[in-house]
């Protein structure tokens, strides 16, 4: 079975106001459906391209679904709307899931996902803000995104526009020194409108993050830099939503949400495997992955 088009309309927070109330079970399930669709299109697009980074893209699907369909103040019909909330995907290699979230939210056709990495496609291996509607910053060189997010948050703070800024970081990425310069800067300027999600799936291209260059203790380090920090299950929609709401209650500090995730989440043979950091499934592997992802969609009531 295949999903011809899982975009369509959704009824989740399509107004431009952020949702601050508690979510009911139906709303959580709707976001779980979107996360499952993001995973399906992520793996399918990487299979179609013959290259890509599935592991770290799959691990952030639940976060992206919650951000784009519940938390962020955005307008897909006006991608450059000045009052929109911003997201900087600092771990730019996770672009396929980012593109899937944007497409499902209505920024561009879902069917374009199969053009990933084609020479004539606007959907390349890393996000391009000049070509892709909804992308707020071109990323790919690790370590730079938090600095950009700082700049955006400063603008919002100084001109009173009030938009929030979100950054998506990777646990391997924070081995970069620029991340810690940016962390110090965000605290210095009291960027209370900045929230960073840290995808802690524990693996990077060379193996375990703690073996390559351990960033531990994460919470204490960021707190020492002046950040407010919480730690959650990065695959729990409710936990992600609650953490984002918590972030709004702290006006004078940047916030870090440490998300404990599974690299390759949703595809059994990719889960917790560093080898799937940057590899595409072959035809046989895609069939296995597709069957597993379809089963999740069916269990959530998504018609094939």
PDB file of C-alpha atoms in Angstrom:
ATOM      1  CA  UNK A   1       0.000   0.000   0.000  1.00  0.00           C
ATOM      2  CA  UNK A   2       1.100   3.552  -0.614  1.00  0.00           C
ATOM      3  CA  UNK A   3      -0.028   7.009   0.345  1.00  0.00           C
ATOM      4  CA  UNK A   4      -0.778   9.001  -2.772  1.00  0.00           C
ATOM      5  CA  UNK A   5      -1.414  12.237  -0.900  1.00  0.00           C
ATOM      6  CA  UNK A   6      -1.637  12.566   2.859  1.00  0.00           C
ATOM      7  CA  UNK A   7      -1.740  16.329   2.859  1.00  0.00           C
ATOM      8  CA  UNK A   8      -5.240  17.678   2.548  1.00  0.00           C
ATOM      9  CA  UNK A   9      -6.746  19.971   5.116  1.00  0.00           C
ATOM     10  CA  UNK A  10      -6.445  19.642   8.868  1.00  0.00           C
ATOM     11  CA  UNK A  11      -8.510  21.137  11.653  1.00  0.00           C
ATOM     12  CA  UNK A  12      -5.701  21.663  14.141  1.00  0.00           C
ATOM     13  CA  UNK A  13      -5.046  25.259  15.090  1.00  0.00           C
ATOM     14  CA  UNK A  14      -5.337  26.643  11.558  1.00  0.00           C
ATOM     15  CA  UNK A  15      -5.883  30.108  12.972  1.00  0.00           C
ATOM     16  CA  UNK A  16      -2.792  32.218  13.493  1.00  0.00           C
ATOM     17  CA  UNK A  17      -3.086  32.153  17.278  1.00  0.00           C
ATOM     18  CA  UNK A  18      -1.041  29.797  19.369  1.00  0.00           C
ATOM     19  CA  UNK A  19      -2.824  27.117  21.357  1.00  0.00           C
ATOM     20  CA  UNK A  20      -2.193  27.461  25.100  1.00  0.00           C
ATOM     21  CA  UNK A  21      -4.809  25.072  26.444  1.00  0.00           C
ATOM     22  CA  UNK A  22      -4.388  21.445  27.351  1.00  0.00           C
ATOM     23  CA  UNK A  23      -4.849  18.978  24.536  1.00  0.00           C
ATOM     24  CA  UNK A  24      -7.499  16.293  24.563  1.00  0.00           C
ATOM     25  CA  UNK A  25      -6.912  12.740  23.389  1.00  0.00           C
ATOM     26  CA  UNK A  26      -8.364  13.389  19.949  1.00  0.00           C
ATOM     27  CA  UNK A  27      -6.027  16.322  19.345  1.00  0.00           C
ATOM     28  CA  UNK A  28      -3.048  14.266  20.462  1.00  0.00           C
ATOM     29  CA  UNK A  29      -4.051  11.470  18.102  1.00  0.00           C
ATOM     30  CA  UNK A  30      -4.418  13.916  15.203  1.00  0.00           C
ATOM     31  CA  UNK A  31      -0.866  15.121  15.798  1.00  0.00           C
ATOM     32  CA  UNK A  32       0.319  11.525  16.039  1.00  0.00           C
ATOM     33  CA  UNK A  33      -1.231  10.951  12.613  1.00  0.00           C
ATOM     34  CA  UNK A  34       0.667  13.917  11.220  1.00  0.00           C
ATOM     35  CA  UNK A  35       3.928  12.685  12.751  1.00  0.00           C
ATOM     36  CA  UNK A  36       3.317   9.279  11.157  1.00  0.00           C
ATOM     37  CA  UNK A  37       2.704  10.931   7.789  1.00  0.00           C
ATOM     38  CA  UNK A  38       5.914  12.933   8.200  1.00  0.00           C
ATOM     39  CA  UNK A  39       7.822   9.700   8.768  1.00  0.00           C
ATOM     40  CA  UNK A  40       6.227   8.026   5.741  1.00  0.00           C
ATOM     41  CA  UNK A  41       7.112  10.878   3.406  1.00  0.00           C
ATOM     42  CA  UNK A  42      10.581  11.207   4.942  1.00  0.00           C
ATOM     43  CA  UNK A  43      11.569   7.626   4.213  1.00  0.00           C
ATOM     44  CA  UNK A  44       9.821   7.555   0.833  1.00  0.00           C
ATOM     45  CA  UNK A  45      11.564  10.730  -0.342  1.00  0.00           C
ATOM     46  CA  UNK A  46      14.982   9.451   0.751  1.00  0.00           C
ATOM     47  CA  UNK A  47      14.309   6.145  -0.991  1.00  0.00           C
ATOM     48  CA  UNK A  48      13.267   8.027  -4.147  1.00  0.00           C
ATOM     49  CA  UNK A  49      16.393  10.187  -3.999  1.00  0.00           C
ATOM     50  CA  UNK A  50      18.756   7.309  -3.296  1.00  0.00           C
ATOM     51  CA  UNK A  51      20.484   9.376  -0.621  1.00  0.00           C
ATOM     52  CA  UNK A  52      19.717  11.325   2.514  1.00  0.00           C
ATOM     53  CA  UNK A  53      19.758  11.229   6.296  1.00  0.00           C
ATOM     54  CA  UNK A  54      16.835   9.192   7.632  1.00  0.00           C
ATOM     55  CA  UNK A  55      17.998   8.539  11.198  1.00  0.00           C
ATOM     56  CA  UNK A  56      17.970  12.061  12.578  1.00  0.00           C
ATOM     57  CA  UNK A  57      15.039  13.078  10.401  1.00  0.00           C
ATOM     58  CA  UNK A  58      12.785  10.368  11.813  1.00  0.00           C
ATOM     59  CA  UNK A  59      13.736  11.191  15.395  1.00  0.00           C
ATOM     60  CA  UNK A  60      12.263  14.715  15.204  1.00  0.00           C
ATOM     61  CA  UNK A  61       8.960  13.960  13.432  1.00  0.00           C
ATOM     62  CA  UNK A  62       6.853  14.277  16.583  1.00  0.00           C
ATOM     63  CA  UNK A  63       8.457  17.600  17.489  1.00  0.00           C
ATOM     64  CA  UNK A  64       7.888  19.011  14.007  1.00  0.00           C
ATOM     65  CA  UNK A  65       4.271  17.847  13.946  1.00  0.00           C
ATOM     66  CA  UNK A  66       3.553  19.540  17.268  1.00  0.00           C
ATOM     67  CA  UNK A  67       5.357  22.746  16.334  1.00  0.00           C
ATOM     68  CA  UNK A  68       3.798  23.246  12.920  1.00  0.00           C
ATOM     69  CA  UNK A  69       0.289  22.022  13.676  1.00  0.00           C
ATOM     70  CA  UNK A  70      -0.234  23.319  17.205  1.00  0.00           C
ATOM     71  CA  UNK A  71       2.425  25.584  18.677  1.00  0.00           C
ATOM     72  CA  UNK A  72       3.769  27.959  16.058  1.00  0.00           C
ATOM     73  CA  UNK A  73       1.984  31.112  14.916  1.00  0.00           C
ATOM     74  CA  UNK A  74       2.286  30.813  11.133  1.00  0.00           C
ATOM     75  CA  UNK A  75       0.398  31.374   7.896  1.00  0.00           C
ATOM     76  CA  UNK A  76       1.306  29.013   5.034  1.00  0.00           C
ATOM     77  CA  UNK A  77      -0.519  31.309   2.601  1.00  0.00           C
ATOM     78  CA  UNK A  78       1.873  34.105   3.585  1.00  0.00           C
ATOM     79  CA  UNK A  79       5.224  32.404   4.265  1.00  0.00           C
ATOM     80  CA  UNK A  80       7.009  35.735   4.817  1.00  0.00           C
ATOM     81  CA  UNK A  81       4.389  37.173   7.161  1.00  0.00           C
ATOM     82  CA  UNK A  82       6.419  39.464   9.426  1.00  0.00           C
ATOM     83  CA  UNK A  83       4.712  38.406  12.662  1.00  0.00           C
ATOM     84  CA  UNK A  84       5.142  34.671  12.136  1.00  0.00           C
ATOM     85  CA  UNK A  85       7.058  32.490  14.551  1.00  0.00           C
ATOM     86  CA  UNK A  86      10.385  31.233  13.194  1.00  0.00           C
ATOM     87  CA  UNK A  87      12.074  27.837  13.198  1.00  0.00           C
ATOM     88  CA  UNK A  88      15.756  27.345  12.472  1.00  0.00           C
ATOM     89  CA  UNK A  89      16.557  23.715  11.636  1.00  0.00           C
ATOM     90  CA  UNK A  90      20.147  23.901  12.814  1.00  0.00           C
ATOM     91  CA  UNK A  91      20.622  20.171  12.129  1.00  0.00           C
ATOM     92  CA  UNK A  92      19.966  20.814   8.457  1.00  0.00           C
ATOM     93  CA  UNK A  93      20.583  17.244   7.318  1.00  0.00           C
ATOM     94  CA  UNK A  94      17.180  16.378   8.830  1.00  0.00           C
ATOM     95  CA  UNK A  95      15.625  18.318   5.953  1.00  0.00           C
ATOM     96  CA  UNK A  96      13.359  15.511   4.634  1.00  0.00           C
ATOM     97  CA  UNK A  97      11.175  15.515   7.751  1.00  0.00           C
ATOM     98  CA  UNK A  98      11.244  19.326   7.791  1.00  0.00           C
ATOM     99  CA  UNK A  99      10.042  19.369   4.186  1.00  0.00           C
ATOM    100  CA  UNK A 100       7.349  16.816   4.971  1.00  0.00           C
ATOM    101  CA  UNK A 101       6.036  18.959   7.830  1.00  0.00           C
ATOM    102  CA  UNK A 102       6.006  22.068   5.637  1.00  0.00           C
ATOM    103  CA  UNK A 103       4.298  20.253   2.778  1.00  0.00           C
ATOM    104  CA  UNK A 104       1.626  18.727   4.994  1.00  0.00           C
ATOM    105  CA  UNK A 105       1.038  22.165   6.542  1.00  0.00           C
ATOM    106  CA  UNK A 106       0.363  23.582   3.086  1.00  0.00           C
ATOM    107  CA  UNK A 107       3.518  25.490   2.155  1.00  0.00           C
ATOM    108  CA  UNK A 108       4.018  23.494  -1.056  1.00  0.00           C
ATOM    109  CA  UNK A 109       2.580  20.353  -2.697  1.00  0.00           C
ATOM    110  CA  UNK A 110       3.129  17.087  -0.846  1.00  0.00           C
ATOM    111  CA  UNK A 111       3.757  15.369  -4.182  1.00  0.00           C
ATOM    112  CA  UNK A 112       6.943  17.430  -4.582  1.00  0.00           C
ATOM    113  CA  UNK A 113       8.545  15.393  -1.809  1.00  0.00           C
ATOM    114  CA  UNK A 114       9.538  12.717  -4.343  1.00  0.00           C
ATOM    115  CA  UNK A 115      11.799  15.255  -6.083  1.00  0.00           C
ATOM    116  CA  UNK A 116      14.130  15.392  -3.066  1.00  0.00           C
ATOM    117  CA  UNK A 117      17.744  15.972  -4.131  1.00  0.00           C
ATOM    118  CA  UNK A 118      16.929  15.967  -7.863  1.00  0.00           C
ATOM    119  CA  UNK A 119      19.085  18.400  -9.817  1.00  0.00           C
ATOM    120  CA  UNK A 120      16.083  20.492 -10.865  1.00  0.00           C
ATOM    121  CA  UNK A 121      14.280  20.362  -7.506  1.00  0.00           C
ATOM    122  CA  UNK A 122      13.967  23.138  -4.959  1.00  0.00           C
ATOM    123  CA  UNK A 123      14.038  20.454  -2.249  1.00  0.00           C
ATOM    124  CA  UNK A 124      17.726  19.760  -1.864  1.00  0.00           C
ATOM    125  CA  UNK A 125      19.629  17.846   0.801  1.00  0.00           C
ATOM    126  CA  UNK A 126      19.729  20.884   3.067  1.00  0.00           C
ATOM    127  CA  UNK A 127      17.151  23.692   3.419  1.00  0.00           C
ATOM    128  CA  UNK A 128      17.365  26.746   1.141  1.00  0.00           C
ATOM    129  CA  UNK A 129      15.492  29.811   2.415  1.00  0.00           C
ATOM    130  CA  UNK A 130      15.618  31.442  -1.025  1.00  0.00           C
ATOM    131  CA  UNK A 131      13.776  28.608  -2.754  1.00  0.00           C
ATOM    132  CA  UNK A 132      11.567  26.817  -0.229  1.00  0.00           C
ATOM    133  CA  UNK A 133       8.413  28.449   1.182  1.00  0.00           C
ATOM    134  CA  UNK A 134       8.385  28.287   4.970  1.00  0.00           C
ATOM    135  CA  UNK A 135      12.129  27.893   5.446  1.00  0.00           C
ATOM    136  CA  UNK A 136      13.420  30.728   7.619  1.00  0.00           C
ATOM    137  CA  UNK A 137      17.142  29.968   7.365  1.00  0.00           C
ATOM    138  CA  UNK A 138      19.431  27.998   5.058  1.00  0.00           C
ATOM    139  CA  UNK A 139      21.287  25.459   7.174  1.00  0.00           C
ATOM    140  CA  UNK A 140      23.576  22.480   6.838  1.00  0.00           C
ATOM    141  CA  UNK A 141      26.890  23.528   8.339  1.00  0.00           C
ATOM    142  CA  UNK A 142      26.386  22.317  11.888  1.00  0.00           C
ATOM    143  CA  UNK A 143      26.677  24.641  14.860  1.00  0.00           C
ATOM    144  CA  UNK A 144      25.491  27.835  13.199  1.00  0.00           C
ATOM    145  CA  UNK A 145      21.730  27.702  13.611  1.00  0.00           C
ATOM    146  CA  UNK A 146      21.509  28.793  17.236  1.00  0.00           C
ATOM    147  CA  UNK A 147      23.452  31.968  16.447  1.00  0.00           C
ATOM    148  CA  UNK A 148      20.962  32.786  13.693  1.00  0.00           C
ATOM    149  CA  UNK A 149      18.054  32.061  16.023  1.00  0.00           C
ATOM    150  CA  UNK A 150      19.609  34.485  18.524  1.00  0.00           C
ATOM    151  CA  UNK A 151      19.607  37.218  15.904  1.00  0.00           C
ATOM    152  CA  UNK A 152      15.972  36.594  15.036  1.00  0.00           C
ATOM    153  CA  UNK A 153      14.986  36.618  18.709  1.00  0.00           C
ATOM    154  CA  UNK A 154      16.864  39.881  19.255  1.00  0.00           C
ATOM    155  CA  UNK A 155      14.949  41.511  16.410  1.00  0.00           C
ATOM    156  CA  UNK A 156      11.638  40.371  17.866  1.00  0.00           C
ATOM    157  CA  UNK A 157      12.622  41.661  21.286  1.00  0.00           C
ATOM    158  CA  UNK A 158      13.966  45.020  20.141  1.00  0.00           C
ATOM    159  CA  UNK A 159      11.238  45.982  17.687  1.00  0.00           C
ATOM    160  CA  UNK A 160       8.395  44.634  19.800  1.00  0.00           C
ATOM    161  CA  UNK A 161       6.988  42.386  17.080  1.00  0.00           C
ATOM    162  CA  UNK A 162       6.578  39.564  19.589  1.00  0.00           C
ATOM    163  CA  UNK A 163       7.208  36.534  17.427  1.00  0.00           C
ATOM    164  CA  UNK A 164       8.805  33.482  18.996  1.00  0.00           C
ATOM    165  CA  UNK A 165      11.889  31.734  17.685  1.00  0.00           C
ATOM    166  CA  UNK A 166      12.514  27.995  17.822  1.00  0.00           C
ATOM    167  CA  UNK A 167      15.744  26.179  17.041  1.00  0.00           C
ATOM    168  CA  UNK A 168      16.193  22.471  16.389  1.00  0.00           C
ATOM    169  CA  UNK A 169      19.603  21.230  17.517  1.00  0.00           C
ATOM    170  CA  UNK A 170      21.242  17.812  17.409  1.00  0.00           C
ATOM    171  CA  UNK A 171      23.179  16.227  20.264  1.00  0.00           C
ATOM    172  CA  UNK A 172      26.108  15.538  17.940  1.00  0.00           C
ATOM    173  CA  UNK A 173      25.919  19.110  16.702  1.00  0.00           C
ATOM    174  CA  UNK A 174      26.502  20.618  20.127  1.00  0.00           C
ATOM    175  CA  UNK A 175      30.085  19.383  19.953  1.00  0.00           C
ATOM    176  CA  UNK A 176      30.585  22.539  17.875  1.00  0.00           C
ATOM    177  CA  UNK A 177      32.040  25.438  19.854  1.00  0.00           C
ATOM    178  CA  UNK A 178      29.798  28.007  18.195  1.00  0.00           C
ATOM    179  CA  UNK A 179      26.795  26.441  19.917  1.00  0.00           C
ATOM    180  CA  UNK A 180      28.227  27.373  23.294  1.00  0.00           C
ATOM    181  CA  UNK A 181      29.079  30.901  22.193  1.00  0.00           C
ATOM    182  CA  UNK A 182      25.476  31.223  21.061  1.00  0.00           C
ATOM    183  CA  UNK A 183      24.212  29.748  24.330  1.00  0.00           C
ATOM    184  CA  UNK A 184      26.154  32.381  26.261  1.00  0.00           C
ATOM    185  CA  UNK A 185      24.873  35.136  23.972  1.00  0.00           C
ATOM    186  CA  UNK A 186      21.229  34.098  24.319  1.00  0.00           C
ATOM    187  CA  UNK A 187      21.485  34.240  28.089  1.00  0.00           C
ATOM    188  CA  UNK A 188      23.325  37.573  28.055  1.00  0.00           C
ATOM    189  CA  UNK A 189      20.554  39.212  26.041  1.00  0.00           C
ATOM    190  CA  UNK A 190      17.809  37.515  28.076  1.00  0.00           C
ATOM    191  CA  UNK A 191      16.159  36.041  25.006  1.00  0.00           C
ATOM    192  CA  UNK A 192      13.003  34.792  26.645  1.00  0.00           C
ATOM    193  CA  UNK A 193      11.360  34.419  23.231  1.00  0.00           C
ATOM    194  CA  UNK A 194      13.886  31.753  22.173  1.00  0.00           C
ATOM    195  CA  UNK A 195      13.253  28.047  22.695  1.00  0.00           C
ATOM    196  CA  UNK A 196      15.663  25.369  21.507  1.00  0.00           C
ATOM    197  CA  UNK A 197      14.708  21.726  21.082  1.00  0.00           C
ATOM    198  CA  UNK A 198      17.673  19.385  21.486  1.00  0.00           C
ATOM    199  CA  UNK A 199      17.226  16.093  19.636  1.00  0.00           C
ATOM    200  CA  UNK A 200      19.033  13.660  21.921  1.00  0.00           C
ATOM    201  CA  UNK A 201      18.967  10.409  19.975  1.00  0.00           C
ATOM    202  CA  UNK A 202      22.420   9.503  21.278  1.00  0.00           C
ATOM    203  CA  UNK A 203      24.033   8.771  17.915  1.00  0.00           C
ATOM    204  CA  UNK A 204      25.935  10.622  15.226  1.00  0.00           C
ATOM    205  CA  UNK A 205      27.603   9.494  12.026  1.00  0.00           C
ATOM    206  CA  UNK A 206      30.674   8.142  13.860  1.00  0.00           C
ATOM    207  CA  UNK A 207      28.799   6.301  16.608  1.00  0.00           C
ATOM    208  CA  UNK A 208      27.645   7.147  20.117  1.00  0.00           C
ATOM    209  CA  UNK A 209      27.720  10.843  20.918  1.00  0.00           C
ATOM    210  CA  UNK A 210      29.170  10.125  24.349  1.00  0.00           C
ATOM    211  CA  UNK A 211      32.051   8.202  22.744  1.00  0.00           C
ATOM    212  CA  UNK A 212      32.862  10.804  20.088  1.00  0.00           C
ATOM    213  CA  UNK A 213      32.762  13.891  22.333  1.00  0.00           C
ATOM    214  CA  UNK A 214      30.526  13.639  25.360  1.00  0.00           C
ATOM    215  CA  UNK A 215      28.403  16.743  26.012  1.00  0.00           C
ATOM    216  CA  UNK A 216      27.285  15.515  29.432  1.00  0.00           C
ATOM    217  CA  UNK A 217      25.937  16.737  31.769  1.00  0.00           C
ATOM    218  CA  UNK A 218      23.619  18.529  29.352  1.00  0.00           C
ATOM    219  CA  UNK A 219      21.093  20.046  31.720  1.00  0.00           C
ATOM    220  CA  UNK A 220      23.675  21.383  34.143  1.00  0.00           C
ATOM    221  CA  UNK A 221      25.833  22.860  31.378  1.00  0.00           C
ATOM    222  CA  UNK A 222      23.016  24.842  29.808  1.00  0.00           C
ATOM    223  CA  UNK A 223      21.786  25.936  33.222  1.00  0.00           C
ATOM    224  CA  UNK A 224      25.289  27.191  33.974  1.00  0.00           C
ATOM    225  CA  UNK A 225      25.031  29.261  30.792  1.00  0.00           C
ATOM    226  CA  UNK A 226      21.849  30.843  32.135  1.00  0.00           C
ATOM    227  CA  UNK A 227      19.211  28.784  30.346  1.00  0.00           C
ATOM    228  CA  UNK A 228      16.010  27.330  31.763  1.00  0.00           C
ATOM    229  CA  UNK A 229      16.044  23.617  30.973  1.00  0.00           C
ATOM    230  CA  UNK A 230      13.557  20.770  30.989  1.00  0.00           C
ATOM    231  CA  UNK A 231      13.845  17.190  29.755  1.00  0.00           C
ATOM    232  CA  UNK A 232      11.080  15.200  28.041  1.00  0.00           C
ATOM    233  CA  UNK A 233      10.207  12.168  25.959  1.00  0.00           C
ATOM    234  CA  UNK A 234      10.706  13.567  22.460  1.00  0.00           C
ATOM    235  CA  UNK A 235       8.168  11.142  21.007  1.00  0.00           C
ATOM    236  CA  UNK A 236       5.322  12.182  23.321  1.00  0.00           C
ATOM    237  CA  UNK A 237       3.086  14.777  21.672  1.00  0.00           C
ATOM    238  CA  UNK A 238       1.620  15.762  25.021  1.00  0.00           C
ATOM    239  CA  UNK A 239       5.062  16.189  26.604  1.00  0.00           C
ATOM    240  CA  UNK A 240       6.263  18.327  23.688  1.00  0.00           C
ATOM    241  CA  UNK A 241       3.174  20.532  23.907  1.00  0.00           C
ATOM    242  CA  UNK A 242       3.467  20.903  27.684  1.00  0.00           C
ATOM    243  CA  UNK A 243       7.153  21.789  27.435  1.00  0.00           C
ATOM    244  CA  UNK A 244       6.446  24.461  24.824  1.00  0.00           C
ATOM    245  CA  UNK A 245       3.761  25.921  27.094  1.00  0.00           C
ATOM    246  CA  UNK A 246       6.203  25.813  30.026  1.00  0.00           C
ATOM    247  CA  UNK A 247       8.677  27.802  27.933  1.00  0.00           C
ATOM    248  CA  UNK A 248       6.180  30.648  27.625  1.00  0.00           C
ATOM    249  CA  UNK A 249       6.025  31.028  31.411  1.00  0.00           C
ATOM    250  CA  UNK A 250       9.688  32.079  31.686  1.00  0.00           C
ATOM    251  CA  UNK A 251      10.092  35.535  30.124  1.00  0.00           C
ATOM    252  CA  UNK A 252      13.707  36.432  30.900  1.00  0.00           C
ATOM    253  CA  UNK A 253      15.666  33.308  29.945  1.00  0.00           C
ATOM    254  CA  UNK A 254      16.221  31.274  26.788  1.00  0.00           C
ATOM    255  CA  UNK A 255      14.770  27.779  27.125  1.00  0.00           C
ATOM    256  CA  UNK A 256      16.191  24.383  26.236  1.00  0.00           C
ATOM    257  CA  UNK A 257      13.909  21.372  25.853  1.00  0.00           C
ATOM    258  CA  UNK A 258      16.036  18.226  25.939  1.00  0.00           C
ATOM    259  CA  UNK A 259      14.145  15.647  23.892  1.00  0.00           C
ATOM    260  CA  UNK A 260      15.071  12.021  24.473  1.00  0.00           C
ATOM    261  CA  UNK A 261      14.471  10.371  21.121  1.00  0.00           C
ATOM    262  CA  UNK A 262      15.275   7.271  19.087  1.00  0.00           C
ATOM    263  CA  UNK A 263      17.343   7.667  15.954  1.00  0.00           C
ATOM    264  CA  UNK A 264      15.422   6.148  13.045  1.00  0.00           C
ATOM    265  CA  UNK A 265      12.169   6.102  15.044  1.00  0.00           C
ATOM    266  CA  UNK A 266       9.374   4.237  13.289  1.00  0.00           C
ATOM    267  CA  UNK A 267      11.441   1.911  11.106  1.00  0.00           C
ATOM    268  CA  UNK A 268      12.624  -1.106  13.080  1.00  0.00           C
ATOM    269  CA  UNK A 269      15.876  -1.779  11.235  1.00  0.00           C
ATOM    270  CA  UNK A 270      16.871   1.902  11.385  1.00  0.00           C
ATOM    271  CA  UNK A 271      16.203   2.441  15.072  1.00  0.00           C
ATOM    272  CA  UNK A 272      19.268   3.100  17.252  1.00  0.00           C
ATOM    273  CA  UNK A 273      21.628   2.394  14.350  1.00  0.00           C
ATOM    274  CA  UNK A 274      24.363   4.939  13.596  1.00  0.00           C
ATOM    275  CA  UNK A 275      24.706   3.415  10.128  1.00  0.00           C
ATOM    276  CA  UNK A 276      21.358   4.948   9.197  1.00  0.00           C
ATOM    277  CA  UNK A 277      22.571   8.458   9.926  1.00  0.00           C
ATOM    278  CA  UNK A 278      23.184   9.063   6.232  1.00  0.00           C
ATOM    279  CA  UNK A 279      22.040   6.125   4.102  1.00  0.00           C
ATOM    280  CA  UNK A 280      19.068   5.481   1.835  1.00  0.00           C
ATOM    281  CA  UNK A 281      17.036   2.263   1.895  1.00  0.00           C
ATOM    282  CA  UNK A 282      17.123   0.027  -1.172  1.00  0.00           C
ATOM    283  CA  UNK A 283      13.955  -1.360  -2.760  1.00  0.00           C
ATOM    284  CA  UNK A 284      13.684  -4.314  -0.391  1.00  0.00           C
ATOM    285  CA  UNK A 285      14.351  -2.166   2.667  1.00  0.00           C
ATOM    286  CA  UNK A 286      11.833   0.423   1.507  1.00  0.00           C
ATOM    287  CA  UNK A 287       9.162  -2.268   1.249  1.00  0.00           C
ATOM    288  CA  UNK A 288       9.842  -3.326   4.834  1.00  0.00           C
ATOM    289  CA  UNK A 289       9.841   0.284   6.030  1.00  0.00           C
ATOM    290  CA  UNK A 290       6.693   1.096   4.062  1.00  0.00           C
ATOM    291  CA  UNK A 291       4.843  -1.856   5.564  1.00  0.00           C
ATOM    292  CA  UNK A 292       5.809  -0.824   9.087  1.00  0.00           C
ATOM    293  CA  UNK A 293       4.905   2.824   8.540  1.00  0.00           C
ATOM    294  CA  UNK A 294       1.610   1.868   6.908  1.00  0.00           C
ATOM    295  CA  UNK A 295       0.727  -0.275   9.907  1.00  0.00           C
ATOM    296  CA  UNK A 296       1.225   2.715  12.193  1.00  0.00           C
ATOM    297  CA  UNK A 297      -0.990   4.853   9.967  1.00  0.00           C
ATOM    298  CA  UNK A 298      -3.674   2.178   9.891  1.00  0.00           C
ATOM    299  CA  UNK A 299      -3.564   1.853  13.683  1.00  0.00           C
ATOM    300  CA  UNK A 300      -4.220   5.602  13.894  1.00  0.00           C
ATOM    301  CA  UNK A 301      -7.140   5.388  11.496  1.00  0.00           C
ATOM    302  CA  UNK A 302      -5.451   6.913   8.455  1.00  0.00           C
ATOM    303  CA  UNK A 303      -6.932   5.520   5.250  1.00  0.00           C
ATOM    304  CA  UNK A 304      -4.446   4.170   2.713  1.00  0.00           C
TER     305      UNK A 304
END
